[in-house]
Short mmCIF file of C-alpha atoms in Angstrom, two decimals:
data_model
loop_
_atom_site.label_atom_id
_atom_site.label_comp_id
_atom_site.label_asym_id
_atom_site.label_seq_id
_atom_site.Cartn_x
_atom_site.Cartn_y
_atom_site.Cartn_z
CA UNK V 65 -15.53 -51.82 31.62
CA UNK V 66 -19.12 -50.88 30.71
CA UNK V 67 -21.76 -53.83 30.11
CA UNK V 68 -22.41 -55.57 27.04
CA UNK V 69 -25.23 -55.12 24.89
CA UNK V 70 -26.97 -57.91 23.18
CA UNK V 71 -27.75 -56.62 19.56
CA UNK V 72 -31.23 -57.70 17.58
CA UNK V 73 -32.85 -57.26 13.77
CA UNK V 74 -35.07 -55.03 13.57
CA UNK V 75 -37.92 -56.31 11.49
CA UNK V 76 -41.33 -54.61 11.34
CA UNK V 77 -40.96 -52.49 13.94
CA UNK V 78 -39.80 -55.41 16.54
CA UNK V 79 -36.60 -56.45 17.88
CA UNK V 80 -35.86 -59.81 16.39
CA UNK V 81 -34.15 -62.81 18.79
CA UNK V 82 -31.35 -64.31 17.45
CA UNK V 83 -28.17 -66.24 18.10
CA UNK V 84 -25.32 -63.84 18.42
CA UNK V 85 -22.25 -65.67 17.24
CA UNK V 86 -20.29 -62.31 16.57
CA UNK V 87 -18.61 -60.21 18.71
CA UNK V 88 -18.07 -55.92 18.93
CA UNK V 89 -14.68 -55.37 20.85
CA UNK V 90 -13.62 -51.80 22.03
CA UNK V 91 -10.49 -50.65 19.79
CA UNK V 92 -9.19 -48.68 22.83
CA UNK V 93 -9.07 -51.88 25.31
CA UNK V 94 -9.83 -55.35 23.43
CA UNK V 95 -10.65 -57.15 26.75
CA UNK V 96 -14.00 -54.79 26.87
CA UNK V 97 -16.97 -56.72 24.64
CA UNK V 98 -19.17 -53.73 23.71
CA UNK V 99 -21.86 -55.81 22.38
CA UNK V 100 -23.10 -59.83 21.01
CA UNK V 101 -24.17 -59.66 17.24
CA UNK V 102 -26.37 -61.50 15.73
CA UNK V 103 -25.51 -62.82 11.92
CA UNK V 104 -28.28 -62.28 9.33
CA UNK V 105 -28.91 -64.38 5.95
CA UNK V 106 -30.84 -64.54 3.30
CA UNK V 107 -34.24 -65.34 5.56
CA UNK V 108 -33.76 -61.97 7.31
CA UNK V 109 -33.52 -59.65 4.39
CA UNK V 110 -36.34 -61.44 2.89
CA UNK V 111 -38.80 -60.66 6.19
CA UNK V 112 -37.36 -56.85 6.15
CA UNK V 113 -37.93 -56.32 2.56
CA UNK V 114 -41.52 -57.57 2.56
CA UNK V 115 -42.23 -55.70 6.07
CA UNK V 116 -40.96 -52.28 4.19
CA UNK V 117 -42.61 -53.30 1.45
CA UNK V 118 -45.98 -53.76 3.06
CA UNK V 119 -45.06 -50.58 4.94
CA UNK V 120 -44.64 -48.34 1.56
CA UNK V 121 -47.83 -47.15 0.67
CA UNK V 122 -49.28 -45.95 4.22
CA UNK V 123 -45.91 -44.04 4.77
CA UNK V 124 -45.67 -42.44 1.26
CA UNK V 125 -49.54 -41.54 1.36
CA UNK V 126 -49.16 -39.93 4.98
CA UNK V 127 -49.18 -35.90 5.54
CA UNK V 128 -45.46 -35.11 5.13
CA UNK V 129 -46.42 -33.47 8.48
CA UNK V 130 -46.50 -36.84 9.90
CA UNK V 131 -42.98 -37.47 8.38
CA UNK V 132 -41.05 -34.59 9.48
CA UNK V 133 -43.02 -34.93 13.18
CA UNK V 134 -41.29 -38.44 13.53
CA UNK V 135 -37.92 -37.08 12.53
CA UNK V 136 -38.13 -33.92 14.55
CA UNK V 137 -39.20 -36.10 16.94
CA UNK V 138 -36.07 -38.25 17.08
CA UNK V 139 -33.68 -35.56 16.31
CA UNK V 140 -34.79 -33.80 19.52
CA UNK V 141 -33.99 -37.67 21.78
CA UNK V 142 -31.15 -38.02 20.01
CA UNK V 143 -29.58 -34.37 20.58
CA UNK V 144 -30.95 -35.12 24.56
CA UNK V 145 -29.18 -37.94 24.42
CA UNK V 146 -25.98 -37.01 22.70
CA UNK V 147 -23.69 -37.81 25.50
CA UNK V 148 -24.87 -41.14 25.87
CA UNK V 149 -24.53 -41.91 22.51
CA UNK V 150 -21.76 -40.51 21.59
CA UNK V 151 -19.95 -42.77 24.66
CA UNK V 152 -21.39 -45.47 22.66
CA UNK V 153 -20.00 -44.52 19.55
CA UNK V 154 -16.36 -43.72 21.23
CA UNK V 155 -16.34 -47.07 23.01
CA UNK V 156 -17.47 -49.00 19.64
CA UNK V 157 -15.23 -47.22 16.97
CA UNK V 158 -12.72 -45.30 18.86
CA UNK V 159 -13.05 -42.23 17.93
CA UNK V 160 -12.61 -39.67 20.90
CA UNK V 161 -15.52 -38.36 23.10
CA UNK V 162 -15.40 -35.43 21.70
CA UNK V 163 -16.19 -36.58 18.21
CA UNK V 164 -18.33 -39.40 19.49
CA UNK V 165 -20.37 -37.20 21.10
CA UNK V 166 -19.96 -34.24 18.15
CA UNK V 167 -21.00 -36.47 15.70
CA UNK V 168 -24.60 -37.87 17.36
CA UNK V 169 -25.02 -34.14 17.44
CA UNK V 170 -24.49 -34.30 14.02
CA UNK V 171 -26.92 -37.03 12.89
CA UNK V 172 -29.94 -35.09 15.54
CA UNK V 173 -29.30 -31.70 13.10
CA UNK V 174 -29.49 -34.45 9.67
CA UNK V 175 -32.81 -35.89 10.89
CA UNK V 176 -34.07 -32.11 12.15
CA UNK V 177 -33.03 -30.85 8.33
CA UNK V 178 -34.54 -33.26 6.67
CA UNK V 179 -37.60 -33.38 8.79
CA UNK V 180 -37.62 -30.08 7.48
CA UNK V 181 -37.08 -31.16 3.41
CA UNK V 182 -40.25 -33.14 4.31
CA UNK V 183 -42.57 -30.21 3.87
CA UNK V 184 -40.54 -28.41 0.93
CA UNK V 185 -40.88 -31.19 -1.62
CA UNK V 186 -41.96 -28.88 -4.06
CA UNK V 187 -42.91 -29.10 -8.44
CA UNK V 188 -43.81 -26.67 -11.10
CA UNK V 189 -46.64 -25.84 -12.94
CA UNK V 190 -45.57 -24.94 -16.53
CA UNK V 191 -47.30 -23.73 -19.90
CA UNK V 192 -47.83 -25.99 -22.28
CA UNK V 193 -46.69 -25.82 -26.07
CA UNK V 194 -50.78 -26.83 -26.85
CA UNK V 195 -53.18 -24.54 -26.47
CA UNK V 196 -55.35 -25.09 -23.02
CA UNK V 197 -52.74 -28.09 -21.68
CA UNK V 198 -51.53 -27.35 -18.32
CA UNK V 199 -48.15 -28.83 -17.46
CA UNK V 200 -47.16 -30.31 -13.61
CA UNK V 201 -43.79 -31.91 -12.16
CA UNK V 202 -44.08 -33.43 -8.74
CA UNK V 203 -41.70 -35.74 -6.93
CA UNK V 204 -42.79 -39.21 -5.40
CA UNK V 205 -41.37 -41.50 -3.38
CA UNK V 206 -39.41 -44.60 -5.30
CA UNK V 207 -40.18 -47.39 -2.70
CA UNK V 208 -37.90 -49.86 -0.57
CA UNK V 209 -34.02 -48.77 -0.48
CA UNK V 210 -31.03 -51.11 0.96
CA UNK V 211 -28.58 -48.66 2.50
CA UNK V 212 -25.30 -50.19 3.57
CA UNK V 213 -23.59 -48.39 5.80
CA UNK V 214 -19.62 -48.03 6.56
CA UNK V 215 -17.90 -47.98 10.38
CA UNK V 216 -16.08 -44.62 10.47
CA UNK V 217 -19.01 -42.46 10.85
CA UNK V 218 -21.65 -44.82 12.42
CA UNK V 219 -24.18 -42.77 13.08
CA UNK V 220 -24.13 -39.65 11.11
CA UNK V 221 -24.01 -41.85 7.48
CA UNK V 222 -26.84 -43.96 8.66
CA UNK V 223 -28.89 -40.67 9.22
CA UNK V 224 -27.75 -38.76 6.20
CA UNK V 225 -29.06 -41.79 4.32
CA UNK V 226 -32.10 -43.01 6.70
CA UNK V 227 -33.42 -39.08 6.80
CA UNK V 228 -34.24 -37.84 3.34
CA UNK V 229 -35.59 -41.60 2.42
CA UNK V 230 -37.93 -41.22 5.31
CA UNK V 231 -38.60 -37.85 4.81
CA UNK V 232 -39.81 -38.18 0.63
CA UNK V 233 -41.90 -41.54 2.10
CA UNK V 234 -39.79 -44.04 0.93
CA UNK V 235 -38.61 -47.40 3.15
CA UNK V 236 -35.62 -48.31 4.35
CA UNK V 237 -33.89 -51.87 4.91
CA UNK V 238 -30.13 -50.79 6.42
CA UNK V 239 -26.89 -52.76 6.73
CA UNK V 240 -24.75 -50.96 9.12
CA UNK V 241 -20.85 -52.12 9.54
CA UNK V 242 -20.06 -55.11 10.89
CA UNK V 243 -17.51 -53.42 13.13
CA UNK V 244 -20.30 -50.95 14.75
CA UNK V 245 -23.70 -52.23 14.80
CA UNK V 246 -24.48 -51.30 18.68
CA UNK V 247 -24.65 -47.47 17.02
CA UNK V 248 -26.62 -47.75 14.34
CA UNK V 249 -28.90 -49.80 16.70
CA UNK V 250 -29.26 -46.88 18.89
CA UNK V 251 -30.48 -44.40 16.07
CA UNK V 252 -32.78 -47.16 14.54
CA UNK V 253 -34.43 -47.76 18.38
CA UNK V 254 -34.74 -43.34 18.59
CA UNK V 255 -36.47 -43.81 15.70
CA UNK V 256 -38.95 -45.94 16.44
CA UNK V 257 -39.22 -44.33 19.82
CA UNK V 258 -40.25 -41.39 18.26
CA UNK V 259 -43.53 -42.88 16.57
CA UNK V 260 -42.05 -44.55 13.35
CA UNK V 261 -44.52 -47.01 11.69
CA UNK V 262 -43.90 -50.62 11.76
CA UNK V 263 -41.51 -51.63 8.77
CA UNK V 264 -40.55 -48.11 7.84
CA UNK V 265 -37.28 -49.00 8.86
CA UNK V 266 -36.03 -52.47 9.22
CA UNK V 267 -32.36 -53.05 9.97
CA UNK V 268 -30.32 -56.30 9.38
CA UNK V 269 -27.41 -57.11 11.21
CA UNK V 270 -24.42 -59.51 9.40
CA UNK V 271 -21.51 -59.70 7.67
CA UNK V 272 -20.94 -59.03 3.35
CA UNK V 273 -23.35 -61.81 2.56
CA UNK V 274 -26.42 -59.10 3.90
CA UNK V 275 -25.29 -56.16 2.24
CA UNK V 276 -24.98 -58.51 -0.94
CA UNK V 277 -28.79 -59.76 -0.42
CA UNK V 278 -29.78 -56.58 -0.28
CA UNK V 279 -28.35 -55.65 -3.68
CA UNK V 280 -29.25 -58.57 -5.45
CA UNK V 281 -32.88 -58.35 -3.91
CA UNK V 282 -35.83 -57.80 -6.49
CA UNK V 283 -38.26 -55.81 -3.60
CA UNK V 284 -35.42 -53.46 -3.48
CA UNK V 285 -35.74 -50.48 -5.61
CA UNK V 286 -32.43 -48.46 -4.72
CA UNK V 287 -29.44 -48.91 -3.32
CA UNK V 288 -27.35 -46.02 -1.47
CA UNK V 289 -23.52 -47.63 -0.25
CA UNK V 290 -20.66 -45.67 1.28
CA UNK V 291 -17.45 -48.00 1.50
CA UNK V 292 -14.98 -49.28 -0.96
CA UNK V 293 -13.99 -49.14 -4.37
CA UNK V 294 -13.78 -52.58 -4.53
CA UNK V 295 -16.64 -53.30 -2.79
CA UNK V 296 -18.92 -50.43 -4.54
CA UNK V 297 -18.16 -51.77 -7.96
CA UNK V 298 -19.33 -55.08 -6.97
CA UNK V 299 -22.83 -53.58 -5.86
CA UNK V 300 -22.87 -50.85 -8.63
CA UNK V 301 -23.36 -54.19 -10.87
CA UNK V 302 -25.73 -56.17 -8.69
CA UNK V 303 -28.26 -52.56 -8.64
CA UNK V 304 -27.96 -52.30 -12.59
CA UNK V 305 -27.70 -55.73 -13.57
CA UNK V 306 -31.64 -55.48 -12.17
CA UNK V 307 -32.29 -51.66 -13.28
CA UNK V 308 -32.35 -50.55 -9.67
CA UNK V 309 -31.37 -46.77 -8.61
CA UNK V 310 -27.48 -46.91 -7.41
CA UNK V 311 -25.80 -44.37 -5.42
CA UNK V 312 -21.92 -45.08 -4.27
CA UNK V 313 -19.03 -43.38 -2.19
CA UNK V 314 -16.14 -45.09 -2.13
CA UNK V 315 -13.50 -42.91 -0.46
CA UNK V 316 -10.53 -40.31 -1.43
CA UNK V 317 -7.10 -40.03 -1.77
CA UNK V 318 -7.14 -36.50 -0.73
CA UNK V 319 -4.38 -33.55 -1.64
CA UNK V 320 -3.55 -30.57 0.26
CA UNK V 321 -1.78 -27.77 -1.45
CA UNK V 322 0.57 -25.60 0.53
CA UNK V 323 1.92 -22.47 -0.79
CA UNK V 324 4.86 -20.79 -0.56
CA UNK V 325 2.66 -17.41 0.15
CA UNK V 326 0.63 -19.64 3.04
CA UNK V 327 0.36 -18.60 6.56
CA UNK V 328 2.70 -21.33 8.02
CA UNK V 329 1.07 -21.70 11.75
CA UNK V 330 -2.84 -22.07 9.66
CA UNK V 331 -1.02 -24.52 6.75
CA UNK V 332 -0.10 -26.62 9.66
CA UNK V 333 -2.88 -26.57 11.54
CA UNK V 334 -5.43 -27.49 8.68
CA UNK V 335 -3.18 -30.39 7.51
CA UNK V 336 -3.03 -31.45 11.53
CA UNK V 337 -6.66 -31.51 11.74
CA UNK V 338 -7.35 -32.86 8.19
CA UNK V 339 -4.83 -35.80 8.01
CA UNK V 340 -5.06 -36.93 11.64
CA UNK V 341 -8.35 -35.94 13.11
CA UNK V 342 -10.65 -39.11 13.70
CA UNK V 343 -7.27 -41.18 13.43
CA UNK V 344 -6.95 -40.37 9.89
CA UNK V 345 -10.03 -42.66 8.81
CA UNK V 346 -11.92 -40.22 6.99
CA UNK V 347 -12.95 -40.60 3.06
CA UNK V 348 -12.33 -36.62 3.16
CA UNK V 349 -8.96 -37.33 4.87
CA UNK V 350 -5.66 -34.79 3.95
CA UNK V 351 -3.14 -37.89 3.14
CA UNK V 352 -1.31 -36.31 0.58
CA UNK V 353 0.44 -32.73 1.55
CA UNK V 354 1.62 -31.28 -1.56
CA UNK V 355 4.12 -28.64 -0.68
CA UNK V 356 5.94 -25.55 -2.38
CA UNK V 357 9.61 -26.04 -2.27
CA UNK V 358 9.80 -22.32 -0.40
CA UNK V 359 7.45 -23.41 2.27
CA UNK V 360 8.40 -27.41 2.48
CA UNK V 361 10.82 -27.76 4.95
CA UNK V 362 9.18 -25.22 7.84
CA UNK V 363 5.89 -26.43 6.93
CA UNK V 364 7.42 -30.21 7.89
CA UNK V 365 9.08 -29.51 10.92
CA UNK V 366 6.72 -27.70 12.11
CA UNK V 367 3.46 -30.24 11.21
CA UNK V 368 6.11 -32.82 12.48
CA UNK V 369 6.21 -31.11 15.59
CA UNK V 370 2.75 -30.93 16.35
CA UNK V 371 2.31 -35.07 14.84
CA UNK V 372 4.92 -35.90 17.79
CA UNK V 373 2.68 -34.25 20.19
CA UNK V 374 -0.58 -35.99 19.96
CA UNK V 375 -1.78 -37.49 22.74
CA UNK V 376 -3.08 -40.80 21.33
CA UNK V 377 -4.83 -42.83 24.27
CA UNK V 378 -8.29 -44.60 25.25
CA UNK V 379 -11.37 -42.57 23.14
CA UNK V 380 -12.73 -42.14 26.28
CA UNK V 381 -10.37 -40.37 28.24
CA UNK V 382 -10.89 -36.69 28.20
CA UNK V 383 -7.40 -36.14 27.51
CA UNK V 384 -6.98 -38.12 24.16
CA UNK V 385 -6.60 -36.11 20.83
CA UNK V 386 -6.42 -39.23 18.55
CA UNK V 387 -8.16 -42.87 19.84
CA UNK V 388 -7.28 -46.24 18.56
CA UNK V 389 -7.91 -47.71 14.77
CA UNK V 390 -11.48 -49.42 14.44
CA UNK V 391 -9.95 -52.82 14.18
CA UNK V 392 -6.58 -54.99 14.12
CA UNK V 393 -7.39 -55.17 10.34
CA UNK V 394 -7.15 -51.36 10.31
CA UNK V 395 -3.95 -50.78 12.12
CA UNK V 396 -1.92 -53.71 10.49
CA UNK V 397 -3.13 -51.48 7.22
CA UNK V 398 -1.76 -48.42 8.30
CA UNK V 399 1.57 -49.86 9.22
CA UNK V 400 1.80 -52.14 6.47
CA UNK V 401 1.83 -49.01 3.94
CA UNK V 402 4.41 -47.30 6.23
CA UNK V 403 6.16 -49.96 5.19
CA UNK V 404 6.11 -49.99 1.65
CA UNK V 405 6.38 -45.90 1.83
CA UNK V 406 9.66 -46.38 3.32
CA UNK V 407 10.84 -49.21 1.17
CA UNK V 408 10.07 -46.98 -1.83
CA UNK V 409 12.37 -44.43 -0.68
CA UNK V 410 9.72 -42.24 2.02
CA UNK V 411 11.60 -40.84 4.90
CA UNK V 412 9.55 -41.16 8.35
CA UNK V 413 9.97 -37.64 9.95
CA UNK V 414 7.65 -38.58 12.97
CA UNK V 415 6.10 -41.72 14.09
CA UNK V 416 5.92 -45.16 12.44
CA UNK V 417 6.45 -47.39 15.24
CA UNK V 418 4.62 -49.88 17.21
CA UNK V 419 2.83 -48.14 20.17
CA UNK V 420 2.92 -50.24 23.92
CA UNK V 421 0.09 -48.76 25.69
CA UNK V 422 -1.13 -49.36 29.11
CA UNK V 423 -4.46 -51.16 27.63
CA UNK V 424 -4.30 -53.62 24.47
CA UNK V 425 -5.66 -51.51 21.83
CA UNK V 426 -5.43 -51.22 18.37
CA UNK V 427 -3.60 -48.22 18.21
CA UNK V 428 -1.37 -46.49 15.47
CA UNK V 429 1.30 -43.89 15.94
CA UNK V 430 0.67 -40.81 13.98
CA UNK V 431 2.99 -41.00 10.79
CA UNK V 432 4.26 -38.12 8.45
CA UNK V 433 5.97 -39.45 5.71
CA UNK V 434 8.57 -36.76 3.96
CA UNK V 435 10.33 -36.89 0.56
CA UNK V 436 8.32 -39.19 -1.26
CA UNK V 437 6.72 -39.14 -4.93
CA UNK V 438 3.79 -38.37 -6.13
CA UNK V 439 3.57 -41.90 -8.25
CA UNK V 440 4.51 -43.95 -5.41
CA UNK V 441 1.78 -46.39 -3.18
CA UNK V 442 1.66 -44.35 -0.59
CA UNK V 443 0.43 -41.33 -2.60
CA UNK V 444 -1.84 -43.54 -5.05
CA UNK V 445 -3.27 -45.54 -2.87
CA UNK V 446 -6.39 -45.06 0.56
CA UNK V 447 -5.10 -45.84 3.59
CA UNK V 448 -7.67 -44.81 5.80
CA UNK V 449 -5.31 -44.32 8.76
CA UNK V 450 -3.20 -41.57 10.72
CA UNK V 451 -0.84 -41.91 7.62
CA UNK V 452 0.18 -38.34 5.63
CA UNK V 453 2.97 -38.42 3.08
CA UNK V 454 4.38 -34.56 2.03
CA UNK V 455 5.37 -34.50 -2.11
CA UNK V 456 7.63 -31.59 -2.76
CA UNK V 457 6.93 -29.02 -5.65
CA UNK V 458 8.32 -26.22 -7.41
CA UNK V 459 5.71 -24.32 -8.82
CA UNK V 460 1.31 -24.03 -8.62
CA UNK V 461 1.12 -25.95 -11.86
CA UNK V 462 2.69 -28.80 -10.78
CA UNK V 463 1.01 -28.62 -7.62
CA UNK V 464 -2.03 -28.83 -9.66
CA UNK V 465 -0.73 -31.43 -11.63
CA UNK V 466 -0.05 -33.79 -8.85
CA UNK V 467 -3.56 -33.04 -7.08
CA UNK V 468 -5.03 -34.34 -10.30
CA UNK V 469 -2.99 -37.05 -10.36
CA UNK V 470 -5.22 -39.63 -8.93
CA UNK V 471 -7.90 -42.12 -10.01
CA UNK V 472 -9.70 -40.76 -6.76
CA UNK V 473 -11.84 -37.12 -6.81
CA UNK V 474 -12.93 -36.57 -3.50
CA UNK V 475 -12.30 -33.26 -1.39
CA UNK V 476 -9.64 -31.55 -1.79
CA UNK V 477 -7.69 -28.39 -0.49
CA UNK V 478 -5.36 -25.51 -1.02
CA UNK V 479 -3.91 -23.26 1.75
CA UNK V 480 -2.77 -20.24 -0.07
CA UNK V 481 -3.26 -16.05 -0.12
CA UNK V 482 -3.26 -15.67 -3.59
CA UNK V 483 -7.12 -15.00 -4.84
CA UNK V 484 -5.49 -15.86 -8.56
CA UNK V 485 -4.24 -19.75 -6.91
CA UNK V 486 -7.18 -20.20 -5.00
CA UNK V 487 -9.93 -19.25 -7.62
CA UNK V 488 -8.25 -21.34 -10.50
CA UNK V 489 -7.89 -24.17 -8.22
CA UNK V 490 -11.58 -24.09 -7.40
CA UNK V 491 -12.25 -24.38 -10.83
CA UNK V 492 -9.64 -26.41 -12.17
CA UNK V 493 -9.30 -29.76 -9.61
CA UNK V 494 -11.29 -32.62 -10.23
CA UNK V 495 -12.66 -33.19 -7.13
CA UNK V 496 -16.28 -32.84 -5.80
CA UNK V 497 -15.89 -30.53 -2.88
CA UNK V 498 -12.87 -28.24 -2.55
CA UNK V 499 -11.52 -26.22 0.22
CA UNK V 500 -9.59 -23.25 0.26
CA UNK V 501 -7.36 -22.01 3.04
CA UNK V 502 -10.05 -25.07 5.32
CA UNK V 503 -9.07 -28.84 5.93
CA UNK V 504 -9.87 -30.88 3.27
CA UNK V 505 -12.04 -32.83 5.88
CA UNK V 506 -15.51 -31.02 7.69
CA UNK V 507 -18.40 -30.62 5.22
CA UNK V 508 -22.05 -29.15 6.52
CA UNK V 509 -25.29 -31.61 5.99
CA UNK V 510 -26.96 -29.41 4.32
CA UNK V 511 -25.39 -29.14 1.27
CA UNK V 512 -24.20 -31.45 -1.55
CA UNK V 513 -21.81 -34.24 -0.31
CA UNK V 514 -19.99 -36.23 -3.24
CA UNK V 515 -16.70 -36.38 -5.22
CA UNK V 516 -15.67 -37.40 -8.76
CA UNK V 517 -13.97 -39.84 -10.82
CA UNK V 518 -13.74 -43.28 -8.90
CA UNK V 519 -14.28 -41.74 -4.82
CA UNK V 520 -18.44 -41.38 -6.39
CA UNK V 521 -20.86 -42.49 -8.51
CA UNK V 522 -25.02 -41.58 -8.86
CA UNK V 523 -26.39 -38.73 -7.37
CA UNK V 524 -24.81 -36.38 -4.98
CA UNK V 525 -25.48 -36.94 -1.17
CA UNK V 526 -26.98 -34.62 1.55
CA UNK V 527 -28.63 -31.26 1.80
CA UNK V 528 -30.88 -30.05 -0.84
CA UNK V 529 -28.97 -32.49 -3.34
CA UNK V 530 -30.33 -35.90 -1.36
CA UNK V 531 -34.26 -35.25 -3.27
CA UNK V 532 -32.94 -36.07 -6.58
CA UNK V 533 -31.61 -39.70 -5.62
CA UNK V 534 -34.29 -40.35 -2.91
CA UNK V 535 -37.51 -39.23 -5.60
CA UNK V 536 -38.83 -39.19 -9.15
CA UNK V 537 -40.16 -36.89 -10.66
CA UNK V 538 -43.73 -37.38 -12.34
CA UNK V 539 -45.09 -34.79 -15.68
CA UNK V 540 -48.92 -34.66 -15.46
CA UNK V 541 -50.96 -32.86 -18.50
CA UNK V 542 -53.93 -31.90 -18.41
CA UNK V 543 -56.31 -30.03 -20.54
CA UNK V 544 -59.65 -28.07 -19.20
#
């Protein structure tokens, strides 16, 4: 057992004392309280809108030098302190150490890029159609944004959001999950370690009623929420029922094609790491393995083979490849839709059952799903768990076909050694990042991050992409 934080606001630059009535258990061993939680309302969000509010116009108006000092700053405490953290973030979500640790790595390199972006925010000068008028474009900060924040990656999705608002001198009031505020708390304390103005950043702690205050605020003038459909549509209407800026991603249902021309021993080891990596609860996730009938039945004993053998165990023990789920609510969901896979007609090649582990934990056996179609639950619907279901094809245009098949446009892949497959799939899936012959799953920061159809909605995420949704652009004549 480690000891048990005692979570705060943060309003204004201070730690705010509250009653904690809420509770952050470790997935890996329930009896372990990682941290008390407070419960915001409607009196929070107020004081940590009007703190980054008052904050606005000093932090816009500063040298971006000042900016990108502050996030250099903190990338360079939170890449010291990576190990530390990322314990934090195994303990509290239950992902292994590895990928606790990998992914505060992560979030240091966001802050360091966009610390960076601070100092390239760039225009144009431009000839005017009129004689003697000289034409500018520059980029301003907006103001105040509510970023709400989802559980699976705790602290690199707070950063990729946090960092380019900060960096183009804009505010920030930030929601994380419910199920992993001690994380986010971390990064937002780095921050203001590392010289970050009062109010800047202001995070509220609390359950859907905060995130939903946020929305329907008035001093809030964008909105930037990873998490649900559901849930996204919901806030997509609060932000434009007021005419405030909206940006949403709200998750995949992610194919993998496998061709018959594949390397076998690669196909397998992509759809391993993309369907079961992180226990499976990944928006970029490989849950749907769409397989040539030449390849399908190697392909399945062999990725079978390699399911069976995952260690699954406490995210903290070195020896774990896959931790627990993030909640009981997220395990009873994976096993609940191995249930209707099978009652559809889904035959369970490898896992499925209960696990009895030495600690009570939250814990799902790795599942691959065979002989089920492509219209069925399991292949329509997210399950955000170590869940993959294989769909059996004849022919590239089917496979095609199928991957398009979906009211979700994510990531998605293609394992293949045909340039003539892999070039027309590039172009031809609807999907907003596509891999070929990579997992579906594992995307750089420094490039665009954002799918199509339902899984997105606004402005592209990340990388060079992040200054159109976190600045407007101002047109200045002038004549001389």
């Amino acid at each position: 057992m480690s000891d048990t934080l005692e979570l705060s606001h943060w309003i204004n630059g201070e730690k705010v004392s509250t009653d904690r009535p809420s509770e952050s258990l470790n997935p890996s061993d329930t009896r372990d309280l990682v941290a008390r939680v407070p419960d915001g309302g409607d009196a929070e969000v107020n004081a940590a809108v009007d703190a980054a509010r008052a904050a606005f116009g000093g932090w816009a108006d500063a040298s971006p030098e000042v900016r990108a000092d502050v996030l250099d700053k903190a990338s360079n405490i939170l890449m010291e302190r990576r190990e530390e953290v990322g314990r934090l973030l195994s303990r509290e979500e239950g992902k292994t150490l590895a990928e606790g640790i990998g992914e505060t790595a992560r979030a240091a390199r966001i802050l360091k890029f966009f610390g960076g972006e601070a100092l390239r925010l760039h225009g144009q000068n431009l000839m005017s159609t009129r004689p003697g008028v000289e034409v500018q474009t520059y980029r301003q900060a907006v103001g105040v944004y509510g970023l709400i924040t989802p559980w699976n990656f705790p602290i690199a999705i707070p950063a990729w959001k946090m960092a380019p608002a900060l960096a183009f001198g804009n505010t920030v009031v930030i929601k994380p999950a419910g199920q992993t505020p001690a994380t986010a708390e971390a990064l937002v304390a780095i921050l203001h370690e590392a010289g970050l103005p009062k109010g800047v950043v202001n995070m509220i702690i609390g359950r859907g009623r905060v995130g939903q205050a946020i929305v329907d605020h008035t001093g809030v003038d964008a909105i930037s929420f990873t998490g649900s459909q559901g849930v996204g549509a919901g806030v997509a209407e609060g932000a434009v029922k007021r005419q405030a800026r909206v940006q949403l991603e709200m998750g995949g249902k992610n194919p993998l094609v496998v061709m018959d021309d594949a390397d076998l021993d690669r196909a397998v080891q992509i759809a391993l790491d993309g369907s079961f990596f992180a226990t499976g609860q990944r928006c970029t996730a490989s849950s749907r393995l769409i397989v040539q009938d030449g390849i399908h039945d190697k392909f399945v004993a062999a990725l079978a083979e390699k399911v069976k053998a995952l260690r699954v165990g406490d995210a903290l023990d070195p020896q774990t490849q896959m931790g627990p789920a993030v909640s009981e609510d997220q395990m009873e969901t994976s096993y609940r839709y191995i249930e209707v896979a099978k009652g559809d007609g889904g035959r369970i090649v490898t896992g499925g059952d209960r696990l009895q582990m030495e600690k009570p934990g939250w814990y799902v056996q790795p599942t691959l799903i065979a002989d089920t179609a492509a219209d069925m639950r399991i292949n329509q619907e997210e399950v955000f768990g170590p869940v993959a279901s294989t769909i059996r094809v004849k022919s590239y245009e089917e496979a095609l076909q199928i991957a398009n098949g979906v009211e979700f446009g994510l990531s998605a892949g293609i394992v293949t050694t045909s340039l003539k497959h892999a070039r027309d799939f590039q172009r031809n899936v609807r999907a907003g990042m596509v891999m070929v012959n990579l997992p579906t799953a594992g995307v750089d920061y420094h490039v665009p991050f954002g799918g199509s159809k339902k899984s997105s909605y606004g402005p592209r995420e990340q990388g060079f992409a992040a200054v159109e949704f976190f600045t407007q652009t101002k047109t200045a004549y002038s004549w001389s």
